[in-house]
CSV table of C-alpha atoms and ligand atoms in Angstrom, one decimal:
chain,number,residue,atom,x,y,z
A,1,MET,CA,252.8,84.3,150.1
A,2,ASN,CA,254.2,85.1,152.9
A,3,GLY,CA,254.5,88.6,152.8
A,4,ALA,CA,254.0,90.2,156.6
A,5,GLU,CA,257.6,91.1,158.9
A,6,ILE,CA,257.9,89.2,161.3
A,7,ILE,CA,257.1,92.0,164.4
A,8,ASP,CA,259.2,90.4,167.1
A,9,GLY,CA,257.8,91.3,170.3
A,10,LYS,CA,260.0,89.6,172.7
A,11,ALA,CA,263.2,90.5,171.1
A,12,TYR,CA,261.2,94.6,171.9
A,13,ALA,CA,260.6,93.7,175.5
A,14,ALA,CA,264.1,92.3,176.1
A,15,GLY,CA,265.4,96.0,175.0
A,16,LEU,CA,262.6,97.7,176.7
A,17,ARG,CA,263.6,95.5,179.8
A,18,ALA,CA,267.0,96.6,179.2
A,19,ARG,CA,266.6,100.0,178.8
A,20,VAL,CA,264.6,100.3,182.0
A,21,ALA,CA,267.3,97.7,184.0
A,22,ALA,CA,270.0,100.8,182.9
A,23,ALA,CA,268.4,103.4,184.4
A,24,VAL,CA,267.5,101.6,187.7
A,25,PRO,CA,271.3,103.0,189.7
A,26,ALA,CA,270.8,106.1,188.5
A,27,PHE,CA,267.5,107.1,190.1
A,28,ARG,CA,268.8,104.8,193.6
A,29,VAL,CA,271.5,107.6,193.7
A,30,ALA,CA,268.8,110.2,193.4
A,31,ALA,CA,266.3,108.8,195.6
A,32,GLY,CA,269.0,106.6,197.8
A,33,ARG,CA,266.6,103.5,197.2
A,34,ALA,CA,265.3,101.3,194.3
A,35,PRO,CA,262.0,101.5,192.9
A,36,GLY,CA,259.7,99.4,194.2
A,37,LEU,CA,256.9,96.9,192.7
A,38,ALA,CA,254.5,95.4,195.0
A,39,VAL,CA,252.3,92.1,193.6
A,40,VAL,CA,249.1,90.8,195.2
A,41,LEU,CA,248.2,87.1,194.6
A,42,VAL,CA,244.9,86.0,195.5
A,43,GLY,CA,244.0,82.4,195.8
A,44,GLU,CA,246.0,79.9,193.4
A,45,ASP,CA,244.9,79.8,190.1
A,46,PRO,CA,247.8,78.5,188.0
A,47,ALA,CA,247.9,80.9,185.5
A,48,SER,CA,247.5,83.4,187.7
A,49,GLN,CA,250.5,81.9,190.4
A,50,VAL,CA,253.1,81.5,186.9
A,51,TYR,CA,252.5,85.2,186.2
A,52,VAL,CA,253.5,86.7,189.1
A,53,ARG,CA,256.9,84.1,189.3
A,54,SER,CA,258.3,86.0,186.2
A,55,LYS,CA,256.9,89.4,187.3
A,56,HIS,CA,258.6,88.7,190.5
A,57,LYS,CA,261.8,87.8,188.1
A,58,ALA,CA,261.8,90.3,186.1
A,59,THR,CA,261.2,93.4,188.4
A,60,VAL,CA,264.4,91.5,190.5
A,61,GLU,CA,266.4,91.7,187.2
A,62,ALA,CA,265.8,94.9,186.4
A,63,GLY,CA,267.3,96.1,189.8
A,64,MET,CA,263.8,97.2,192.0
A,65,GLU,CA,262.2,95.9,194.8
A,66,SER,CA,260.0,93.1,194.5
A,67,PHE,CA,257.5,92.5,197.3
A,68,GLU,CA,255.7,90.1,196.9
A,69,HIS,CA,251.8,89.2,198.9
A,70,ARG,CA,249.8,85.9,198.4
A,71,LEU,CA,246.5,85.5,200.3
A,72,PRO,CA,244.9,82.9,200.9
A,73,ALA,CA,241.5,82.3,198.4
A,74,THR,CA,239.4,82.1,201.5
A,75,ALA,CA,240.9,85.8,202.7
A,76,SER,CA,238.2,88.6,202.9
A,77,GLU,CA,237.8,91.5,200.9
A,78,MET,CA,238.3,93.7,203.7
A,79,GLU,CA,241.9,91.8,204.3
A,80,LEU,CA,242.8,91.9,200.6
A,81,LEU,CA,241.2,95.7,201.3
A,82,ASP,CA,243.6,96.4,204.5
A,83,LEU,CA,246.6,95.3,202.6
A,84,VAL,CA,246.2,97.2,199.5
A,85,GLU,CA,245.6,100.2,202.2
A,86,ARG,CA,249.0,99.3,203.6
A,87,LEU,CA,250.9,98.9,200.2
A,88,ASN,CA,249.6,103.1,199.5
A,89,ALA,CA,251.1,104.1,203.1
A,90,ASP,CA,254.1,102.3,202.0
A,91,ASP,CA,256.8,104.8,200.6
A,92,ARG,CA,259.2,101.5,199.1
A,93,VAL,CA,256.4,100.8,197.1
A,94,ASP,CA,255.8,102.7,193.9
A,95,GLY,CA,253.7,100.4,191.8
A,96,ILE,CA,251.1,98.0,192.9
A,97,LEU,CA,249.8,95.3,191.1
A,98,VAL,CA,247.0,92.5,192.3
A,99,GLN,CA,246.3,90.2,190.5
A,100,LEU,CA,243.5,89.5,188.3
A,101,PRO,CA,240.9,88.0,188.9
A,102,LEU,CA,240.4,87.6,192.5
A,103,PRO,CA,237.9,85.0,193.6
A,104,SER,CA,234.1,86.0,193.3
A,105,HIS,CA,233.8,87.0,196.8
A,106,ILE,CA,235.8,89.6,196.3
A,107,ASP,CA,234.4,92.8,194.0
A,108,GLU,CA,237.3,93.4,191.2
A,109,LYS,CA,236.0,96.7,190.8
A,110,ARG,CA,235.9,98.0,194.8
A,111,VAL,CA,239.8,96.7,195.2
A,112,ILE,CA,241.1,99.0,192.4
A,113,ALA,CA,239.0,102.0,193.4
A,114,THR,CA,241.0,101.6,196.5
A,115,ILE,CA,245.0,101.4,194.9
A,116,ASP,CA,246.4,104.6,195.1
A,117,PRO,CA,245.9,106.0,191.6
A,118,ASP,CA,249.8,107.5,191.5
A,119,LYS,CA,250.5,103.8,191.5
A,120,ASP,CA,248.3,102.0,189.9
A,121,VAL,CA,250.8,100.5,187.9
A,122,ASP,CA,248.5,98.7,186.1
A,123,GLY,CA,246.3,101.7,184.9
A,124,PHE,CA,243.1,100.0,185.6
A,125,HIS,CA,241.7,102.9,188.4
A,126,VAL,CA,238.8,105.3,187.2
A,127,VAL,CA,241.3,108.0,187.7
A,128,ASN,CA,244.2,106.6,185.2
A,129,ALA,CA,240.9,105.8,182.5
A,130,GLY,CA,239.6,109.7,182.9
A,131,ARG,CA,243.2,110.7,182.2
A,132,LEU,CA,244.0,108.8,179.5
A,133,ALA,CA,240.6,110.1,177.7
A,134,VAL,CA,241.5,113.5,178.5
A,135,GLY,CA,245.3,113.1,177.6
A,136,GLU,CA,246.8,113.8,180.8
A,137,ALA,CA,249.7,112.1,182.8
A,138,GLY,CA,248.8,108.9,184.5
A,139,TYR,CA,249.1,105.0,183.9
A,140,VAL,CA,248.4,103.5,180.7
A,141,PRO,CA,247.1,99.2,180.9
A,142,CYS,CA,250.4,97.7,179.8
A,143,THR,CA,249.3,95.2,177.8
A,144,PRO,CA,247.5,98.2,175.2
A,145,LEU,CA,250.8,100.8,175.8
A,146,GLY,CA,253.0,97.6,174.1
A,147,CYS,CA,251.1,97.7,171.7
A,148,LEU,CA,251.1,101.2,170.9
A,149,MET,CA,255.0,100.8,171.3
A,150,LEU,CA,255.0,98.0,168.7
A,151,LEU,CA,253.0,99.7,166.3
A,152,LYS,CA,255.6,103.4,166.8
A,153,ASP,CA,258.6,101.3,166.2
A,154,ARG,CA,257.5,99.7,162.9
A,155,LEU,CA,255.8,102.5,161.6
A,156,GLY,CA,257.3,105.4,162.9
A,157,ASP,CA,254.7,108.4,162.6
A,158,LEU,CA,250.6,107.0,162.6
A,159,SER,CA,249.3,110.6,161.9
A,160,GLY,CA,246.2,110.0,159.9
A,161,LEU,CA,246.1,106.2,159.6
A,162,ALA,CA,242.9,103.9,159.5
A,163,ALA,CA,242.9,102.1,162.5
A,164,VAL,CA,240.6,99.0,163.5
A,165,VAL,CA,240.7,97.6,167.6
A,166,ILE,CA,238.3,94.6,167.7
A,167,GLY,CA,237.3,94.2,171.3
A,168,ARG,CA,236.1,97.0,174.0
A,169,SER,CA,237.1,95.5,177.5
A,170,ASN,CA,238.6,98.2,179.7
A,171,ILE,CA,241.9,96.3,179.9
A,172,VAL,CA,243.0,96.8,176.4
A,173,GLY,CA,240.0,98.1,173.2
A,174,LYS,CA,239.0,101.4,175.3
A,175,PRO,CA,242.5,102.4,176.1
A,176,MET,CA,244.4,101.1,172.8
A,177,ALA,CA,242.0,102.8,171.0
A,178,ALA,CA,242.3,106.2,173.0
A,179,LEU,CA,246.3,105.6,172.7
A,180,LEU,CA,245.3,105.8,168.8
A,181,LEU,CA,243.2,108.4,168.9
A,182,ALA,CA,245.8,110.4,171.1
A,183,GLU,CA,248.7,109.5,167.6
A,184,ASN,CA,246.5,111.3,165.4
A,185,CYS,CA,244.9,108.2,164.0
A,186,THR,CA,241.0,107.9,162.5
A,187,VAL,CA,239.8,105.0,165.5
A,188,THR,CA,236.9,102.4,164.6
A,189,VAL,CA,236.4,100.3,167.7
A,190,ALA,CA,234.5,97.3,166.6
A,191,HIS,CA,232.6,94.8,168.9
A,192,SER,CA,230.7,91.3,168.9
A,193,ARG,CA,227.9,93.9,167.6
A,194,THR,CA,229.4,95.2,164.9
A,195,ARG,CA,227.9,94.7,161.3
A,196,ASP,CA,229.7,93.3,158.2
A,197,LEU,CA,233.0,93.6,160.2
A,198,ALA,CA,234.8,92.1,157.5
A,199,ASP,CA,234.7,94.8,155.7
A,200,VAL,CA,234.8,97.2,158.6
A,201,VAL,CA,238.8,95.5,159.2
A,202,ARG,CA,239.4,95.7,155.5
A,203,ARG,CA,239.4,99.5,155.2
A,204,ALA,CA,242.1,100.3,158.6
A,205,ASP,CA,246.2,100.5,158.0
A,206,ILE,CA,246.2,99.0,161.8
A,207,VAL,CA,244.4,96.4,163.0
A,208,VAL,CA,244.7,95.7,166.5
A,209,ALA,CA,242.4,92.2,167.4
A,210,ALA,CA,241.4,92.0,171.3
A,211,VAL,CA,238.6,89.8,171.4
A,212,GLY,CA,239.8,86.7,172.6
A,213,ARG,CA,238.5,84.2,170.1
A,214,PRO,CA,240.7,81.8,168.3
A,215,GLU,CA,241.8,82.7,164.7
A,216,MET,CA,238.5,85.0,164.3
A,217,VAL,CA,239.9,87.6,161.9
A,218,LYS,CA,240.9,86.4,158.6
A,219,GLY,CA,243.1,86.9,156.0
A,220,ASP,CA,240.6,87.6,153.2
A,221,TRP,CA,240.0,90.7,156.1
A,222,ILE,CA,243.1,92.0,155.9
A,223,ARG,CA,243.9,95.6,153.5
A,224,HIS,CA,246.9,94.7,151.4
A,225,GLY,CA,250.4,96.0,153.9
A,226,ALA,CA,248.5,96.5,157.1
A,227,THR,CA,250.0,95.8,160.5
A,228,VAL,CA,248.4,93.6,162.1
A,229,ILE,CA,248.9,93.6,165.9
A,230,ASP,CA,247.0,90.2,168.1
A,231,VAL,CA,246.6,90.4,171.3
A,232,GLY,CA,244.5,87.3,171.7
A,233,ILE,CA,246.4,84.5,173.6
A,234,ASN,CA,244.0,81.5,173.0
A,235,ARG,CA,245.0,77.8,173.8
A,236,VAL,CA,243.4,75.5,171.6
A,237,PRO,CA,243.7,71.1,170.9
A,238,GLY,CA,247.1,70.4,169.4
A,239,ALA,CA,247.6,68.3,166.1
A,240,GLU,CA,248.1,65.1,168.5
A,241,PRO,CA,245.5,64.0,170.7
A,242,GLY,CA,246.1,65.4,174.5
A,243,LYS,CA,248.2,68.2,172.9
A,244,THR,CA,246.9,71.8,173.1
A,245,ARG,CA,248.6,74.7,171.4
A,246,LEU,CA,248.8,78.8,171.4
A,247,VAL,CA,247.3,80.5,168.8
A,248,GLY,CA,245.9,84.6,168.0
A,249,ASP,CA,242.9,86.0,167.5
A,250,VAL,CA,244.2,86.4,163.9
A,251,ALA,CA,244.1,83.1,161.7
A,252,PHE,CA,248.6,84.2,161.3
A,253,ALA,CA,249.1,82.2,158.3
A,254,GLU,CA,246.1,84.1,156.1
A,255,ALA,CA,247.0,87.3,157.4
A,256,ALA,CA,250.3,87.2,157.0
A,257,ALA,CA,250.3,86.7,153.5
A,258,VAL,CA,248.6,90.0,152.7
A,259,ALA,CA,250.4,92.0,155.8
A,260,GLY,CA,252.6,94.1,155.5
A,261,ALA,CA,253.4,93.0,159.3
A,262,ILE,CA,251.9,91.0,161.9
A,263,THR,CA,253.1,90.0,164.8
A,264,PRO,CA,252.9,86.0,166.7
A,265,VAL,CA,251.5,84.7,169.0
A,266,PRO,CA,253.6,83.4,171.3
A,267,GLY,CA,256.3,86.1,171.0
A,268,GLY,CA,254.5,89.2,170.0
A,269,VAL,CA,252.5,91.1,172.0
A,270,GLY,CA,252.7,88.6,175.1
A,271,PRO,CA,256.7,89.7,176.4
A,272,MET,CA,256.2,93.1,175.8
A,273,THR,CA,253.3,93.4,179.1
A,274,ILE,CA,255.8,92.9,181.9
A,275,ALA,CA,258.5,95.0,179.8
A,276,VAL,CA,255.7,98.4,180.2
A,277,LEU,CA,254.9,97.0,183.3
A,278,LEU,CA,258.6,97.6,184.9
A,279,ARG,CA,258.6,100.7,183.0
A,280,ASN,CA,255.6,102.2,184.7
A,281,THR,CA,256.7,101.1,187.6
A,282,LEU,CA,260.1,103.3,186.1
A,283,VAL,CA,257.6,106.3,185.5
A,284,ALA,CA,255.7,105.5,189.4
A,285,ALA,CA,259.0,106.1,190.6
A,286,HIS,CA,260.5,109.2,189.4
A,287,ARG,CA,257.4,110.8,189.8
A,288,ARG,CA,256.7,110.0,193.1
A,289,ALA,CA,260.1,110.6,194.2
A,290,GLY,CA,259.9,114.0,192.1
A,291,VAL,CA,263.0,112.7,190.1
A,292,ALA,CA,263.2,113.6,186.6
A,293,LEU,CA,263.3,110.5,184.2
A,294,PRO,CA,266.4,110.5,181.2
A,295,GLU,CA,264.9,111.6,178.4
A,296,GLY,CA,263.7,109.0,176.2
A,297,ALA,CA,265.2,106.0,178.3
A,298,ILE,CA,262.2,104.0,177.9
A,299,GLY,CA,260.0,105.1,175.2
B,1,GUN,N1,245.8,89.2,185.0
B,1,GUN,C1,246.1,88.9,183.2
B,1,GUN,N2,246.1,89.4,183.0
B,1,GUN,C2,246.7,90.4,184.2
B,1,GUN,C3,247.3,92.5,184.3
B,1,GUN,O1,248.0,92.6,183.5
B,1,GUN,N3,247.3,92.8,185.6
B,1,GUN,C4,246.3,92.4,185.8
B,1,GUN,N4,246.5,93.0,187.7
B,1,GUN,N5,246.2,91.0,186.3
B,1,GUN,C5,246.2,90.4,185.2
């Protein structure tokens, strides 16, 4: 039996993007300019090119200004740092995103550290990680913030719920744990060294899987009625030779038979990332311009 509600991240993301777009005209009137997002791509990684193109399209569709900067794979670290400094100094730019991964001769940490934390709409700068850890307003990485929005939309108040986050990356696992803790969940962060992972996951009202291992979380690990958020996007061989398909970190059909609600892959967490990026850019624009954000407009 497939008992779980399927959480429609695509629909939620479309709604969030519409709410962001609806708030842009008032900002334009108040600030005399559009919110601006700068995206920097170094090299020709095909997946990154696809992401950057969709970010550009979504930014323009939201009525914001998109500044796209492409550097060749041979660009030096200094050239990239110079570009980031120029974007830091450019008043039309509210948000800066440097697409990762960067070519191996460039130090990612150094690049992220150079971004003005108040323009860091990716939430990757240590200042923003620190703000999240101590509960100050800053910027939270888009994927975990999108997961939290889906959870609150489905469950309302999360207080007292047992949450297990599988994965401890700086981009998803750690910020996800901090967000859930701030919502008064009892949070466990599980990872590759966790003993008896299945038993740990069985105690959870909320499971967030962000490990990057196809269908690792099995149906019999899921507590009856739990809410399952699958952050994984893994390409695996498909049914026909030469074809591939996308699967999450959760064995979907098995888990959907016991969960209360679950995100599908694709169409769950994935579409939230760009929507939250636009949301973070809108927030950055208002803060930087000293314009109040309409209450409740963007969750
Ligand atoms: N590469 C894949 N996802 C992301 C993201 O959310 N931000 C950045 N900067 N790079 C990425």
